mmCIF file of C-alpha atoms in Angstrom:
data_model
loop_
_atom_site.group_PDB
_atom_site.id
_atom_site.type_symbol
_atom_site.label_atom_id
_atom_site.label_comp_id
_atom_site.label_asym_id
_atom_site.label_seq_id
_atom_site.Cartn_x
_atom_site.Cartn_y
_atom_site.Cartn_z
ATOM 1 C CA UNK A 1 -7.467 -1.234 19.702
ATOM 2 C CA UNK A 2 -5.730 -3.215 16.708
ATOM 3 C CA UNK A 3 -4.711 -2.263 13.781
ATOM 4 C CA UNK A 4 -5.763 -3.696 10.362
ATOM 5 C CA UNK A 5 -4.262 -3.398 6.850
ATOM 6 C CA UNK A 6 -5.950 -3.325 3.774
ATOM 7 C CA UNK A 7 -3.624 -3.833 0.281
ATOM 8 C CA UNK A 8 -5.496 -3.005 -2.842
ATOM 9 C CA UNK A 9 -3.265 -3.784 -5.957
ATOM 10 C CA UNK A 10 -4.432 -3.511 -9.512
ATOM 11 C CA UNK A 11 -5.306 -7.042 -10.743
ATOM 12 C CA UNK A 12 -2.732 -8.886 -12.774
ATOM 13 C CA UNK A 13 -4.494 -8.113 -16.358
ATOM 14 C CA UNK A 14 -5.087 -4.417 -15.780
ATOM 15 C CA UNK A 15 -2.866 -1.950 -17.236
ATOM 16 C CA UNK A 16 -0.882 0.036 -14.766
ATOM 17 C CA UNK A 17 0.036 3.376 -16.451
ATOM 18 C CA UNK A 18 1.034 4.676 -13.395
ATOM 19 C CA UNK A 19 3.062 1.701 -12.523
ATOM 20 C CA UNK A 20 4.365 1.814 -16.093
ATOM 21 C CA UNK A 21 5.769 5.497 -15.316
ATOM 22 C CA UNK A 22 7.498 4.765 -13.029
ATOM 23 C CA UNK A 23 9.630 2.068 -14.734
ATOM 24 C CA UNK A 24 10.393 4.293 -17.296
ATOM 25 C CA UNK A 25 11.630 6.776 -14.892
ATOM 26 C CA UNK A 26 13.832 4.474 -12.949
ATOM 27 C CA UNK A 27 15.204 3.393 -16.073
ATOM 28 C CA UNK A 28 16.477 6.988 -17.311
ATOM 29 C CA UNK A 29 17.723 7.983 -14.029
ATOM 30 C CA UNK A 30 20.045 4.791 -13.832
ATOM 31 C CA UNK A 31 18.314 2.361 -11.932
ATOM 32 C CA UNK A 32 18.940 -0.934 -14.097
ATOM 33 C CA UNK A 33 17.497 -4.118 -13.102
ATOM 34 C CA UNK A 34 13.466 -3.157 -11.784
ATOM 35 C CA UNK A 35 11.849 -5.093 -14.757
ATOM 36 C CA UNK A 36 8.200 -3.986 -13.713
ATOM 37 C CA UNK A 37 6.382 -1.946 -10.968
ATOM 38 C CA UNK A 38 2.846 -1.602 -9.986
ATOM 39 C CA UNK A 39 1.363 0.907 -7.804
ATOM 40 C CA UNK A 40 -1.718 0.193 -5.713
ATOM 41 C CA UNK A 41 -2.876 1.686 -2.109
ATOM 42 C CA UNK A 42 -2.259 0.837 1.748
ATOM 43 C CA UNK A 43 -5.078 1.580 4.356
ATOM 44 C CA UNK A 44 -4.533 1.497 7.918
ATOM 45 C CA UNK A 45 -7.268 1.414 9.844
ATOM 46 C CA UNK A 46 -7.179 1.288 14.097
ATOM 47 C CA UNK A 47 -10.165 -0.484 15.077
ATOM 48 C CA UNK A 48 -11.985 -1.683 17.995
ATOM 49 C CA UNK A 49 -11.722 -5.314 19.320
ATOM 50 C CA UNK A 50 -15.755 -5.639 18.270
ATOM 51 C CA UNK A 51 -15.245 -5.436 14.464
ATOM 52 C CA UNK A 52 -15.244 -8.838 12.819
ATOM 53 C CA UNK A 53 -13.068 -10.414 9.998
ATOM 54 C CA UNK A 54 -16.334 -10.343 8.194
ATOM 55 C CA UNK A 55 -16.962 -6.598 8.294
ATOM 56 C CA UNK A 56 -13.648 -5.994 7.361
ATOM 57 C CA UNK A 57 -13.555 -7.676 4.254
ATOM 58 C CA UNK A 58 -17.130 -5.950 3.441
ATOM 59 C CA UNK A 59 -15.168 -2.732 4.072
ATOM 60 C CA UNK A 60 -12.562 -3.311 2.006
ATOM 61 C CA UNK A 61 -14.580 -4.943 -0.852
ATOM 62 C CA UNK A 62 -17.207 -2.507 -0.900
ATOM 63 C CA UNK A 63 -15.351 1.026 0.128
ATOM 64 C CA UNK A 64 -11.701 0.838 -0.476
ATOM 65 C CA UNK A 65 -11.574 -1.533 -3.430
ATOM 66 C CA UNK A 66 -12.893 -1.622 -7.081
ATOM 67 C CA UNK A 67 -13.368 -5.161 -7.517
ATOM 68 C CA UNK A 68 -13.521 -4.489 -11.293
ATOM 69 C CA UNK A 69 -9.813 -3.329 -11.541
ATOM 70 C CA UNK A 70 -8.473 -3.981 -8.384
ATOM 71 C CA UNK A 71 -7.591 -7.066 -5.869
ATOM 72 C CA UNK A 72 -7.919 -6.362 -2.128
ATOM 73 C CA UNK A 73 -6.388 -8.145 1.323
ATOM 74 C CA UNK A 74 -6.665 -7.797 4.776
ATOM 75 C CA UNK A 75 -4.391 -8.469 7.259
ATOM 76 C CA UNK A 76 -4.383 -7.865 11.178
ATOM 77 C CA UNK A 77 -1.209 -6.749 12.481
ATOM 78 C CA UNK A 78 0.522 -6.488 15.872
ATOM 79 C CA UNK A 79 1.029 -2.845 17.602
ATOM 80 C CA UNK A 80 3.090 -2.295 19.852
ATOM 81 C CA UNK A 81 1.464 -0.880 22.624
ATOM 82 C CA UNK B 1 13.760 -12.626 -10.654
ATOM 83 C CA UNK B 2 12.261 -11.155 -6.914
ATOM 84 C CA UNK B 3 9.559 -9.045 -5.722
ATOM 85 C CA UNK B 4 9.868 -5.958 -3.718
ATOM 86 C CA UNK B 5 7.091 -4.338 -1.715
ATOM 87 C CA UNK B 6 7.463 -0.926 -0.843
ATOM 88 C CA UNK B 7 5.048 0.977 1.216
ATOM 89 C CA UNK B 8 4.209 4.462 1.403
ATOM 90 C CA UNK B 9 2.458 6.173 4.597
ATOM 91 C CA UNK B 10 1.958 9.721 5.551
ATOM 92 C CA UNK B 11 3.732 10.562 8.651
ATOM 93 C CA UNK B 12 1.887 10.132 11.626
ATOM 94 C CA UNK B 13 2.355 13.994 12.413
ATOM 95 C CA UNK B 14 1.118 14.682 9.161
ATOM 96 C CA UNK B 15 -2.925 15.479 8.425
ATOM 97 C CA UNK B 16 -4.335 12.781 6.287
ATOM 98 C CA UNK B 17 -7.615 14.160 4.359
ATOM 99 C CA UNK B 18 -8.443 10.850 2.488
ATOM 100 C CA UNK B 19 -8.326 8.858 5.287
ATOM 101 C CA UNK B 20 -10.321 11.258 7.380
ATOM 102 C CA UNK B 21 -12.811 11.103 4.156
ATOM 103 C CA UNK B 22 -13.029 7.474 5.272
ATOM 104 C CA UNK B 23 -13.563 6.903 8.373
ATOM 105 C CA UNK B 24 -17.065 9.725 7.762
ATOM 106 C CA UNK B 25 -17.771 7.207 4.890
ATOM 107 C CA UNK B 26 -17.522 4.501 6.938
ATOM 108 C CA UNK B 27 -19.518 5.886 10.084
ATOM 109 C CA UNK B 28 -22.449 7.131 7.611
ATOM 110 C CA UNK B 29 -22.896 3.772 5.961
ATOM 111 C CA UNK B 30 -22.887 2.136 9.714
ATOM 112 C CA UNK B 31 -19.626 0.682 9.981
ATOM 113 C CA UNK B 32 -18.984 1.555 13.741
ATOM 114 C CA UNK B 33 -16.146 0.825 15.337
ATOM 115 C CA UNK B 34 -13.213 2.158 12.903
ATOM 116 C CA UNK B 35 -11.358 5.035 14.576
ATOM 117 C CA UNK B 36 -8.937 5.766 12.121
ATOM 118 C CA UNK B 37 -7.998 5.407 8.637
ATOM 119 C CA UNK B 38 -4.835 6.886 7.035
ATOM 120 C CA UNK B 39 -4.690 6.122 3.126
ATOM 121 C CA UNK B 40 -1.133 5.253 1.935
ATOM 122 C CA UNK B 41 0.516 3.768 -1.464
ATOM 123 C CA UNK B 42 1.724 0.168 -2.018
ATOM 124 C CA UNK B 43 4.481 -0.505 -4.769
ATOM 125 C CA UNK B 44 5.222 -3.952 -6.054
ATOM 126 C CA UNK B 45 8.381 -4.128 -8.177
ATOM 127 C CA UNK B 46 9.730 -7.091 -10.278
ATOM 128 C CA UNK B 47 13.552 -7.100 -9.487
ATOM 129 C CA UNK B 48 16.245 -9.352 -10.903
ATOM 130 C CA UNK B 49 18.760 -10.368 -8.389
ATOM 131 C CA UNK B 50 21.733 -7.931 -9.268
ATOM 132 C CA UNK B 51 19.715 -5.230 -7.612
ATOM 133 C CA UNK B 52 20.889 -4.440 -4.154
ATOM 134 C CA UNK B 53 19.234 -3.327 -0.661
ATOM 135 C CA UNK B 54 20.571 0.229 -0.761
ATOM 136 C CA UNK B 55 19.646 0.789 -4.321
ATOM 137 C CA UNK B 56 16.293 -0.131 -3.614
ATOM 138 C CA UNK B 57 16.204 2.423 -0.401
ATOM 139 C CA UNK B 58 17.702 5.055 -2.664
ATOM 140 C CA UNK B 59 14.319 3.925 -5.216
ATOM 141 C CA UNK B 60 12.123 4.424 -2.482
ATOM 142 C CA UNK B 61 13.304 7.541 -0.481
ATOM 143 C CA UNK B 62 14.223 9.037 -3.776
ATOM 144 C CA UNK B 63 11.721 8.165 -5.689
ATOM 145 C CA UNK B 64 8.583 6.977 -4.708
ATOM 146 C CA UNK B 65 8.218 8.667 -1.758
ATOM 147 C CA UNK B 66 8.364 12.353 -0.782
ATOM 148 C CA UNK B 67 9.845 11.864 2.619
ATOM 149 C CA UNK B 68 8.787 15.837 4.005
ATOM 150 C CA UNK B 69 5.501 14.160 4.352
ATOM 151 C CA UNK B 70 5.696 10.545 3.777
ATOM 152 C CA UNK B 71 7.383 7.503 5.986
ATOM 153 C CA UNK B 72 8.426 4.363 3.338
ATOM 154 C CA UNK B 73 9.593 0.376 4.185
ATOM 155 C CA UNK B 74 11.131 -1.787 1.970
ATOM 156 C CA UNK B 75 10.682 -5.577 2.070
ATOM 157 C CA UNK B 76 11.652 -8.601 -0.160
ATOM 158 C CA UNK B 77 9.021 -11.071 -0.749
ATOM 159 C CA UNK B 78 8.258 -14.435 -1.512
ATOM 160 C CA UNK B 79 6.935 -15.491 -4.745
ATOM 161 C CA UNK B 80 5.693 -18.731 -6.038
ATOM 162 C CA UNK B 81 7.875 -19.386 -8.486
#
């Protein structure tokens, strides 16, 4: 078992409303000094030793990203067992 | 100026519909070998450097996650200047 991340972030020249909120919110309640934010998604998937790099990034390309609006990446990562 | 990464998970104790929307997705369209998927947010936030390490844990307990249901790391990163 291993377990992979997947980041998908909006791409640099999409608006981020969402992201955008949240600024202004941070900046009413008091927090000074967070100049922009942007909110994308984290997957976690726990997959077997037999699934390639390859597959992964078809995975994340074709299933968890929009490759229109959004950037992907895929890192393995250590678990402790 | 600094970027801060903060992720967003459901707890592990906590049911995770999206993900479990996933992983079908994934076993219909013949991607074997992915056993789990639990679907989380990712926020990137442009910080200047008067902003300290327990504000930003206040941001992200308080703020960006709703800790009942959701486990949240903080983490300074890196960027090219």
């Amino acid at each position: 078992m291993a377990r992979v991340v997947v980041e998908v972030m909006p791409k640099a020249e999409i608006l981020d409303p969402q992201g955008q909120a949240i600024v202004g919110a941070l900046s009413r309640l008091g927090f000074a000094g967070v100049s922009d934010v942007r909110q994308g998604k984290r997957f976690e998937l726990e997959i077997d030793g037999s699934v390639e790099d390859a597959e992964l990034e078809k995975i994340a390309e074709g299933l968890l990203a929009n490759t229109v609006i959004e950037d992907w990446a895929v890192r393995r990562i250590d678990v402790e067992a």
